Short mmCIF file of C-alpha atoms and ligand atoms in Angstrom, two decimals:
data_model
loop_
_atom_site.label_atom_id
_atom_site.label_comp_id
_atom_site.label_asym_id
_atom_site.label_seq_id
_atom_site.Cartn_x
_atom_site.Cartn_y
_atom_site.Cartn_z
CA UNK R 1466 36.51 -2.43 2.93
CA UNK R 1467 34.02 -1.00 5.37
CA UNK R 1468 32.20 -2.25 8.44
CA UNK R 1469 28.59 -1.42 9.10
CA UNK R 1470 26.48 -2.09 12.19
CA UNK R 1471 22.88 -2.84 11.36
CA UNK R 1472 20.04 -3.12 13.86
CA UNK R 1473 17.48 -5.69 12.74
CA UNK R 1474 13.86 -5.50 13.89
CA UNK R 1475 12.40 -8.51 12.09
CA UNK R 1476 9.04 -8.19 13.86
CA UNK R 1477 5.98 -10.38 13.35
CA UNK R 1478 4.18 -12.48 10.76
CA UNK R 1479 6.21 -12.79 7.56
CA UNK R 1480 8.71 -10.19 8.88
CA UNK R 1481 11.32 -12.71 10.11
CA UNK R 1482 11.19 -14.92 7.00
CA UNK R 1483 11.56 -12.11 4.47
CA UNK R 1484 14.27 -10.54 6.65
CA UNK R 1485 16.26 -13.78 6.67
CA UNK R 1486 16.36 -13.71 2.86
CA UNK R 1487 17.31 -10.03 2.84
CA UNK R 1488 20.31 -10.78 5.06
CA UNK R 1489 21.46 -13.62 2.85
CA UNK R 1490 21.44 -11.19 -0.09
CA UNK R 1491 23.25 -8.44 1.83
CA UNK R 1492 25.93 -10.88 2.99
CA UNK R 1493 26.55 -12.02 -0.57
CA UNK R 1494 26.93 -8.42 -1.73
CA UNK R 1495 29.21 -7.74 1.25
CA UNK R 1496 31.41 -10.70 0.28
CA UNK R 1497 31.54 -9.64 -3.34
CA UNK R 1498 32.58 -6.04 -2.57
CA UNK R 1499 34.55 -6.68 0.64
CA UNK R 1500 32.23 -5.06 3.19
CA UNK R 1501 31.30 -6.53 6.51
CA UNK R 1502 27.79 -6.17 7.87
CA UNK R 1503 27.26 -6.87 11.55
CA UNK R 1504 23.67 -7.45 12.64
CA UNK R 1505 22.17 -6.90 16.04
CA UNK R 1506 18.72 -8.44 16.40
CA UNK R 1507 16.25 -6.57 18.59
CA UNK R 1508 12.56 -6.99 19.31
CA UNK R 1509 9.79 -4.66 18.22
CA UNK R 1510 6.04 -5.08 17.66
CA UNK R 1511 3.92 -8.02 18.78
CA UNK R 1512 6.87 -10.27 19.63
CA UNK R 1513 8.17 -7.56 21.99
CA UNK R 1514 4.74 -7.32 23.62
CA UNK R 1515 4.83 -11.08 24.24
CA UNK R 1516 8.35 -11.02 25.65
CA UNK R 1517 8.58 -7.67 27.43
CA UNK R 1518 4.99 -6.47 27.73
CA UNK R 1519 5.56 -3.45 25.48
CA UNK R 1520 5.86 -3.02 21.69
CA UNK R 1521 9.01 -0.86 21.72
CA UNK R 1522 11.41 -1.55 24.61
CA UNK R 1523 13.95 1.17 25.40
CA UNK R 1524 16.75 -1.30 24.62
CA UNK R 1525 15.48 -1.59 21.04
CA UNK R 1526 15.48 2.20 20.63
CA UNK R 1527 19.00 2.43 22.09
CA UNK R 1528 20.42 -0.26 19.79
CA UNK R 1529 18.77 1.33 16.73
CA UNK R 1530 20.07 4.79 17.65
CA UNK R 1531 23.62 3.47 18.07
CA UNK R 1532 23.61 1.59 14.75
CA UNK R 1533 24.55 2.75 11.25
CA UNK R 1534 21.07 1.85 10.02
CA UNK R 1535 17.96 -0.15 10.86
CA UNK R 1536 16.28 -2.94 8.90
CA UNK R 1537 12.66 -3.61 9.75
CA UNK R 1538 10.49 -6.54 8.63
CA UNK R 1539 6.86 -5.99 9.61
CA UNK R 1540 4.88 -5.68 12.81
CA UNK R 1541 1.38 -6.62 13.95
CA UNK R 1542 -1.09 -9.49 13.80
CA UNK R 1543 -4.54 -10.62 14.90
CA UNK R 1544 -3.25 -11.71 18.25
CA UNK R 1545 -2.64 -8.12 19.36
CA UNK R 1546 -5.57 -6.49 17.53
CA UNK R 1547 -7.69 -5.88 20.61
CA UNK R 1548 -5.00 -4.06 22.63
CA UNK R 1549 -5.49 -0.34 23.35
CA UNK R 1550 -3.90 2.12 20.88
CA UNK R 1551 -0.71 2.88 22.79
CA UNK R 1552 0.01 -0.83 23.45
CA UNK R 1553 -0.43 -2.07 19.87
CA UNK R 1554 2.48 -3.48 17.79
CA UNK R 1555 2.19 -0.52 15.37
CA UNK R 1556 3.48 1.71 18.18
CA UNK R 1557 6.90 0.14 17.57
CA UNK R 1558 6.98 1.54 14.06
CA UNK R 1559 5.63 4.97 14.92
CA UNK R 1560 7.82 5.11 18.03
CA UNK R 1561 11.00 4.24 16.13
CA UNK R 1562 10.26 6.77 13.40
CA UNK R 1563 9.74 9.43 16.07
CA UNK R 1564 12.69 8.45 18.29
CA UNK R 1565 15.12 8.33 15.35
CA UNK R 1566 13.75 11.57 13.82
CA UNK R 1567 12.97 9.85 10.51
CA UNK R 1568 10.71 12.46 8.98
CA UNK R 1569 11.10 11.57 5.30
CA UNK R 1570 9.63 8.36 3.94
CA UNK R 1571 10.63 7.43 0.38
CA UNK R 1572 8.36 4.91 -1.32
CA UNK R 1573 9.30 4.19 -4.92
CA UNK R 1574 6.57 2.55 -7.01
CA UNK R 1575 8.11 1.17 -10.17
CA UNK R 1576 6.37 -1.14 -12.61
CA UNK R 1577 8.91 -3.66 -13.86
CA UNK R 1578 8.67 -4.29 -17.59
CA UNK R 1579 8.35 -8.02 -16.88
CA UNK R 1580 5.45 -7.46 -14.48
CA UNK R 1581 3.19 -5.43 -16.76
CA UNK R 1582 0.71 -8.32 -16.68
CA UNK R 1583 0.45 -8.15 -12.91
CA UNK R 1584 -0.70 -4.50 -13.00
CA UNK R 1585 -4.50 -4.42 -12.56
CA UNK R 1586 -4.97 -1.48 -14.98
CA UNK R 1587 -5.70 -1.96 -18.67
CA UNK R 1588 -2.42 -1.99 -20.68
CA UNK R 1589 -3.13 1.37 -22.35
CA UNK R 1590 -3.07 3.09 -18.94
CA UNK R 1591 0.48 1.96 -18.23
CA UNK R 1592 2.02 1.69 -21.68
CA UNK R 1593 4.39 4.57 -20.84
CA UNK R 1594 5.49 2.83 -17.65
CA UNK R 1595 5.08 3.70 -13.98
CA UNK R 1596 7.97 5.18 -12.02
CA UNK R 1597 6.72 7.20 -9.08
CA UNK R 1598 8.51 8.24 -5.90
CA UNK R 1599 6.12 9.02 -3.07
CA UNK R 1600 7.80 11.24 -0.47
CA UNK R 1601 5.66 10.97 2.65
CA UNK R 1602 6.12 13.15 5.73
CA UNK R 1603 6.53 10.59 8.52
CA UNK R 1604 6.68 12.16 11.96
CA UNK R 1605 3.91 14.77 11.92
CA UNK R 1606 0.26 15.21 11.14
CA UNK R 1607 -2.53 13.38 12.91
CA UNK R 1608 -0.52 10.17 13.44
CA UNK R 1609 1.63 12.15 15.89
CA UNK R 1610 -0.76 14.94 16.93
CA UNK R 1611 -2.67 15.23 20.17
CA UNK R 1612 -5.33 12.55 20.49
CA UNK R 1613 -8.00 11.84 23.02
CA UNK R 1614 -11.62 11.28 23.98
CA UNK R 1615 -14.18 13.73 25.28
CA UNK R 1616 -17.86 14.07 25.97
CA UNK R 1617 -19.93 16.09 23.55
CA UNK R 1618 -23.67 16.70 23.16
CA UNK R 1619 -23.57 13.82 20.65
CA UNK R 1620 -22.11 11.53 23.32
CA UNK R 1621 -18.53 10.26 23.51
CA UNK R 1622 -16.21 11.61 20.81
CA UNK R 1623 -12.58 10.97 19.83
CA UNK R 1624 -10.07 13.24 18.06
CA UNK R 1625 -6.63 13.16 16.42
CA UNK R 1626 -5.16 16.56 15.69
CA UNK R 1627 -3.70 17.25 12.23
CA UNK R 1628 -0.97 19.83 12.77
CA UNK R 1629 2.04 20.85 10.68
CA UNK R 1630 4.64 23.53 11.36
CA UNK R 1631 6.43 25.53 8.68
CA UNK R 1632 9.74 23.85 9.64
CA UNK R 1633 8.28 20.36 9.26
CA UNK R 1634 6.88 21.17 5.83
CA UNK R 1635 10.05 22.93 4.71
CA UNK R 1636 12.37 20.01 5.40
CA UNK R 1637 10.20 17.36 3.73
CA UNK R 1638 9.64 19.67 0.75
CA UNK R 1639 13.38 20.15 0.36
CA UNK R 1640 13.93 16.40 0.49
CA UNK R 1641 11.34 15.95 -2.26
CA UNK R 1642 12.78 18.71 -4.47
CA UNK R 1643 16.29 17.28 -4.12
CA UNK R 1644 15.01 13.86 -5.19
CA UNK R 1645 13.04 15.34 -8.09
CA UNK R 1646 16.21 17.10 -9.25
CA UNK R 1647 17.91 13.72 -9.66
CA UNK R 1648 14.92 12.26 -11.52
CA UNK R 1649 12.59 13.81 -14.12
CA UNK R 1650 12.47 17.19 -12.34
CA UNK R 1651 8.72 17.08 -11.78
CA UNK R 1652 7.21 17.40 -8.30
CA UNK R 1653 3.52 17.06 -7.48
CA UNK R 1654 2.42 18.43 -4.12
CA UNK R 1655 -0.67 16.76 -2.67
CA UNK R 1656 -2.77 18.47 0.01
CA UNK R 1657 -6.35 19.47 0.80
CA UNK R 1658 -5.96 23.22 1.03
CA UNK R 1659 -9.54 23.90 -0.09
CA UNK R 1660 -10.69 22.54 3.28
CA UNK R 1661 -7.86 22.16 5.80
CA UNK R 1662 -5.99 25.01 7.50
CA UNK R 1663 -3.01 22.69 7.99
CA UNK R 1664 -2.98 22.15 4.21
CA UNK R 1665 -3.08 25.90 3.57
CA UNK R 1666 0.10 26.33 5.62
CA UNK R 1667 1.52 23.25 3.86
CA UNK R 1668 0.78 24.70 0.40
CA UNK R 1669 2.19 28.18 1.11
CA UNK R 1670 5.36 26.63 2.56
CA UNK R 1671 5.83 24.39 -0.49
CA UNK R 1672 5.48 27.47 -2.72
CA UNK R 1673 8.08 29.32 -0.65
CA UNK R 1674 10.62 26.43 -0.84
CA UNK R 1675 9.94 26.10 -4.58
CA UNK R 1676 11.67 29.45 -5.17
CA UNK R 1677 14.97 27.65 -4.52
CA UNK R 1678 14.19 25.02 -7.18
CA UNK R 1679 13.23 26.89 -10.36
CA UNK R 1680 14.58 23.96 -12.42
CA UNK R 1681 11.92 21.60 -11.03
CA UNK R 1682 8.39 21.73 -12.42
CA UNK R 1683 5.88 21.94 -9.54
CA UNK R 1684 2.16 21.24 -9.61
CA UNK R 1685 -0.50 20.70 -6.96
CA UNK R 1686 -3.39 18.29 -6.52
CA UNK R 1687 -6.02 17.90 -3.84
CA UNK R 1688 -5.69 14.47 -2.30
CA UNK R 1689 -9.06 13.17 -3.54
CA UNK R 1690 -8.22 14.20 -7.08
CA UNK R 1691 -4.69 12.81 -6.74
CA UNK R 1692 -6.06 9.37 -5.87
CA UNK R 1693 -8.09 9.47 -9.08
CA UNK R 1694 -5.28 10.81 -11.30
CA UNK R 1695 -2.94 8.07 -10.04
CA UNK R 1696 -5.24 5.53 -11.66
CA UNK R 1697 -6.07 7.54 -14.79
CA UNK R 1698 -2.60 8.77 -15.75
CA UNK R 1699 0.02 7.03 -13.59
CA UNK R 1700 2.78 7.53 -16.16
CA UNK R 1701 2.66 11.32 -15.81
CA UNK R 1702 3.80 11.31 -12.16
CA UNK R 1703 7.41 11.59 -11.10
CA UNK R 1704 7.82 12.65 -7.44
CA UNK R 1705 4.88 13.21 -5.08
CA UNK R 1706 5.29 15.06 -1.78
CA UNK R 1707 2.56 14.88 0.83
CA UNK R 1708 1.71 14.66 4.52
CA UNK R 1709 1.70 11.59 6.73
CA UNK R 1710 -1.86 10.27 6.36
CA UNK R 1711 -2.25 11.21 2.68
CA UNK R 1712 1.11 9.57 1.95
CA UNK R 1713 0.13 6.43 3.84
CA UNK R 1714 -2.97 6.04 1.69
CA UNK R 1715 -1.54 7.14 -1.67
CA UNK R 1716 1.54 4.93 -1.34
CA UNK R 1717 -0.64 1.84 -0.91
CA UNK R 1718 -2.57 2.90 -3.99
CA UNK R 1719 0.62 3.51 -5.98
CA UNK R 1720 1.94 0.13 -4.88
CA UNK R 1721 -0.91 -1.66 -6.60
CA UNK R 1722 0.06 -0.04 -9.91
CA UNK R 1723 3.24 -2.11 -9.72
CA UNK R 1724 1.34 -5.37 -9.49
CA UNK R 1725 1.84 -6.21 -5.84
CA UNK R 1726 2.59 -4.48 -2.59
CA UNK R 1727 5.06 -7.35 -2.15
CA UNK R 1728 7.42 -5.52 -4.53
CA UNK R 1729 7.67 -2.18 -2.74
CA UNK R 1730 10.59 -1.11 -0.56
CA UNK R 1731 10.85 2.04 1.53
CA UNK R 1732 13.43 4.21 3.19
CA UNK R 1733 12.82 6.44 6.19
CA UNK R 1734 15.40 9.17 6.57
CA UNK R 1735 16.21 12.04 8.91
CA UNK R 1736 19.01 14.61 9.12
CA UNK R 1737 21.97 12.21 9.37
CA UNK R 1738 22.83 9.02 7.49
CA UNK R 1739 20.94 6.75 9.90
CA UNK R 1740 17.85 5.42 8.16
CA UNK R 1741 15.25 2.72 8.62
CA UNK R 1742 14.46 0.41 5.72
CA UNK R 1743 11.34 -1.69 5.47
CA UNK R 1744 8.95 -3.18 2.93
CA UNK R 1745 5.72 -1.20 2.42
CA UNK R 1746 3.68 -4.34 3.03
CA UNK R 1747 2.57 -5.50 6.45
CA UNK R 1748 3.05 -8.68 8.49
CA UNK R 1749 0.50 -10.77 6.51
CA UNK R 1750 -0.20 -13.24 9.36
CA UNK R 1751 -2.38 -15.35 7.06
CA UNK R 1752 0.64 -16.47 5.00
CA UNK R 1753 3.32 -16.37 7.71
CA UNK R 1754 5.56 -19.44 8.05
CA UNK R 1755 4.38 -21.00 4.76
CA UNK R 1756 7.38 -20.00 2.63
CA UNK R 1757 5.13 -18.20 0.13
CA UNK R 1758 5.77 -14.53 1.01
CA UNK R 1759 7.46 -12.34 -1.58
CA UNK R 1760 10.88 -11.30 -0.19
CA UNK R 1761 11.55 -8.77 -2.99
CA UNK R 1762 10.21 -5.67 -1.17
CA UNK R 1763 12.48 -6.40 1.79
CA UNK R 1764 15.47 -7.22 -0.41
CA UNK R 1765 14.97 -3.97 -2.33
CA UNK R 1766 14.77 -2.16 1.02
CA UNK R 1767 18.22 -3.58 1.74
CA UNK R 1768 19.37 -2.13 -1.58
CA UNK R 1769 17.96 1.27 -0.55
CA UNK R 1770 19.92 1.04 2.71
CA UNK R 1771 23.17 0.48 0.82
CA UNK R 1772 22.45 3.52 -1.35
CA UNK R 1773 20.97 6.02 1.11
CA UNK R 1774 22.69 5.23 4.42
CA UNK R 1775 26.03 3.73 3.32
CA UNK R 1776 26.57 5.54 0.00
CA UNK R 1777 27.20 2.20 -1.77
CA UNK R 1778 25.63 2.94 -5.15
CA UNK R 1779 27.20 0.09 -7.14
CA UNK R 1780 26.38 -2.49 -4.47
CA UNK R 1781 22.79 -1.28 -4.37
CA UNK R 1782 22.50 -1.49 -8.14
CA UNK R 1783 23.77 -5.08 -8.14
CA UNK R 1784 20.75 -6.07 -6.03
CA UNK R 1785 18.27 -4.12 -8.16
CA UNK R 1786 19.70 -5.63 -11.32
CA UNK R 1787 19.60 -9.14 -9.88
CA UNK R 1788 15.91 -8.71 -9.02
CA UNK R 1789 15.17 -7.44 -12.54
CA UNK R 1790 17.03 -10.39 -14.09
CA UNK R 1791 15.12 -12.91 -12.01
CA UNK R 1792 11.79 -11.32 -12.99
CA UNK R 1793 12.82 -11.20 -16.64
CA UNK R 1794 13.70 -14.90 -16.44
CA UNK R 1795 10.05 -15.57 -15.49
CA UNK R 1796 10.45 -16.37 -11.80
CA UNK R 1797 7.52 -15.26 -9.61
CA UNK R 1798 6.19 -15.59 -6.09
CA UNK R 1799 2.45 -16.29 -5.73
CA UNK R 1800 1.39 -12.63 -5.39
CA UNK R 1801 2.84 -11.71 -8.81
CA UNK R 1802 2.25 -15.05 -10.51
CA UNK R 1803 0.82 -15.10 -14.04
CA UNK R 1804 0.33 -17.76 -16.68
CA UNK R 1805 3.44 -19.43 -18.08
CA UNK R 1806 5.71 -18.16 -15.28
CA UNK R 1807 7.68 -20.25 -12.80
CA UNK R 1808 6.34 -20.07 -9.27
CA UNK R 1809 8.82 -19.94 -6.39
CA UNK R 1810 8.61 -19.84 -2.61
CA UNK R 1811 10.17 -17.14 -0.46
CA UNK R 1812 13.51 -18.94 0.04
CA UNK R 1813 13.71 -20.09 -3.60
CA UNK R 1814 13.09 -16.54 -4.82
CA UNK R 1815 16.03 -15.37 -2.71
CA UNK R 1816 18.12 -18.28 -4.07
CA UNK R 1817 17.39 -17.09 -7.60
CA UNK R 1818 18.38 -13.52 -6.73
CA UNK R 1819 21.57 -14.74 -5.00
CA UNK R 1820 22.50 -16.68 -8.12
CA UNK R 1821 22.48 -13.40 -10.09
CA UNK R 1822 24.77 -11.54 -7.68
C1 LIG F 515 2.88 2.01 6.89
C2 LIG F 515 1.94 1.37 7.87
C3 LIG F 515 2.08 2.11 9.19
C4 LIG F 515 1.74 3.55 8.94
C5 LIG F 515 1.27 1.56 10.35
C6 LIG F 515 1.44 0.08 10.52
C7 LIG F 515 1.56 2.30 11.63
O1 LIG F 515 0.64 1.39 7.40
O2 LIG F 515 4.09 1.97 7.12
O3 LIG F 515 2.42 2.53 5.89
O4 LIG F 515 0.58 3.92 8.93
O5 LIG F 515 2.63 4.34 8.75
MN1 LIG F 516 0.47 2.10 5.34
#
């Protein structure tokens, strides 16, 4: 029997409704295995702007830091789209990642057997399955580099600096190699070292770290080529390691191979066991409050939390298995719906998963 304190940043749009279903699932697993999860709800994103005038109040950071892990729904929406960069809801996400030192973002893209029809590629491209883990560096690169405006002889200009240190590359590379070791022992490094100095340092650092992992096969792709290969031969990828912006883009691309971004969980990890767990999808304001959002990405993020922050492997597997059973039984939300399947709302999808736990 263990007790865990979880900070919950449900956020905006569909964030709160998918989070509610996630918590129902976690509580059921807790009951079954005798764990107690205590939740502390804090504001981040647009709802925090409305209530406190800022996307990431210090209180939210403090509660997250003091917790055993953080669950995040989604942030953002049209309402806040015209605010200046440092006042936008997205600052909550970037700020939490930075404040909690969560430099490693794990985004598994797995094509469920039952969802092969939902994958937009022709069947022959995915007949060997898709099981890719994108390991994205999360607290460096141009998302965190110096930014600003200046006058040039072409008029006003803006810049965001892409910078990586050896230490930053080393730690994310180690994370990726360790993960690859537990999977198919194949790591693909993605950079743009033919053009970018930051990528040249990235590449040489990856090669240096690789000396400690002779058992893992390592290859390299330029990011433009990688985006193409992901479509042409998705089955040949195992683990991908890359920088912040490349990982942001490639993980959205990889998500589509699985049929819907509504299926993809993520874990953001740092040095300790504290992590932040969130679906890869956004706040989807157009479908918010209609009980049609897919809660699976958020529920699978809860499963990742059990595994990576709490070390509860069996409990995590129970959730993954329940999701697979529900999909195999033909239950679908609208985003993954196909002919002959049974369409469920957000709450009903969670009901079906609960019934399998
Ligand atoms: C993501 C999102 C965020 C990112 C945004 C909302 C700041 O796109 O988690 O992938 O770019 O990291
Ligand atoms: Mn993104």
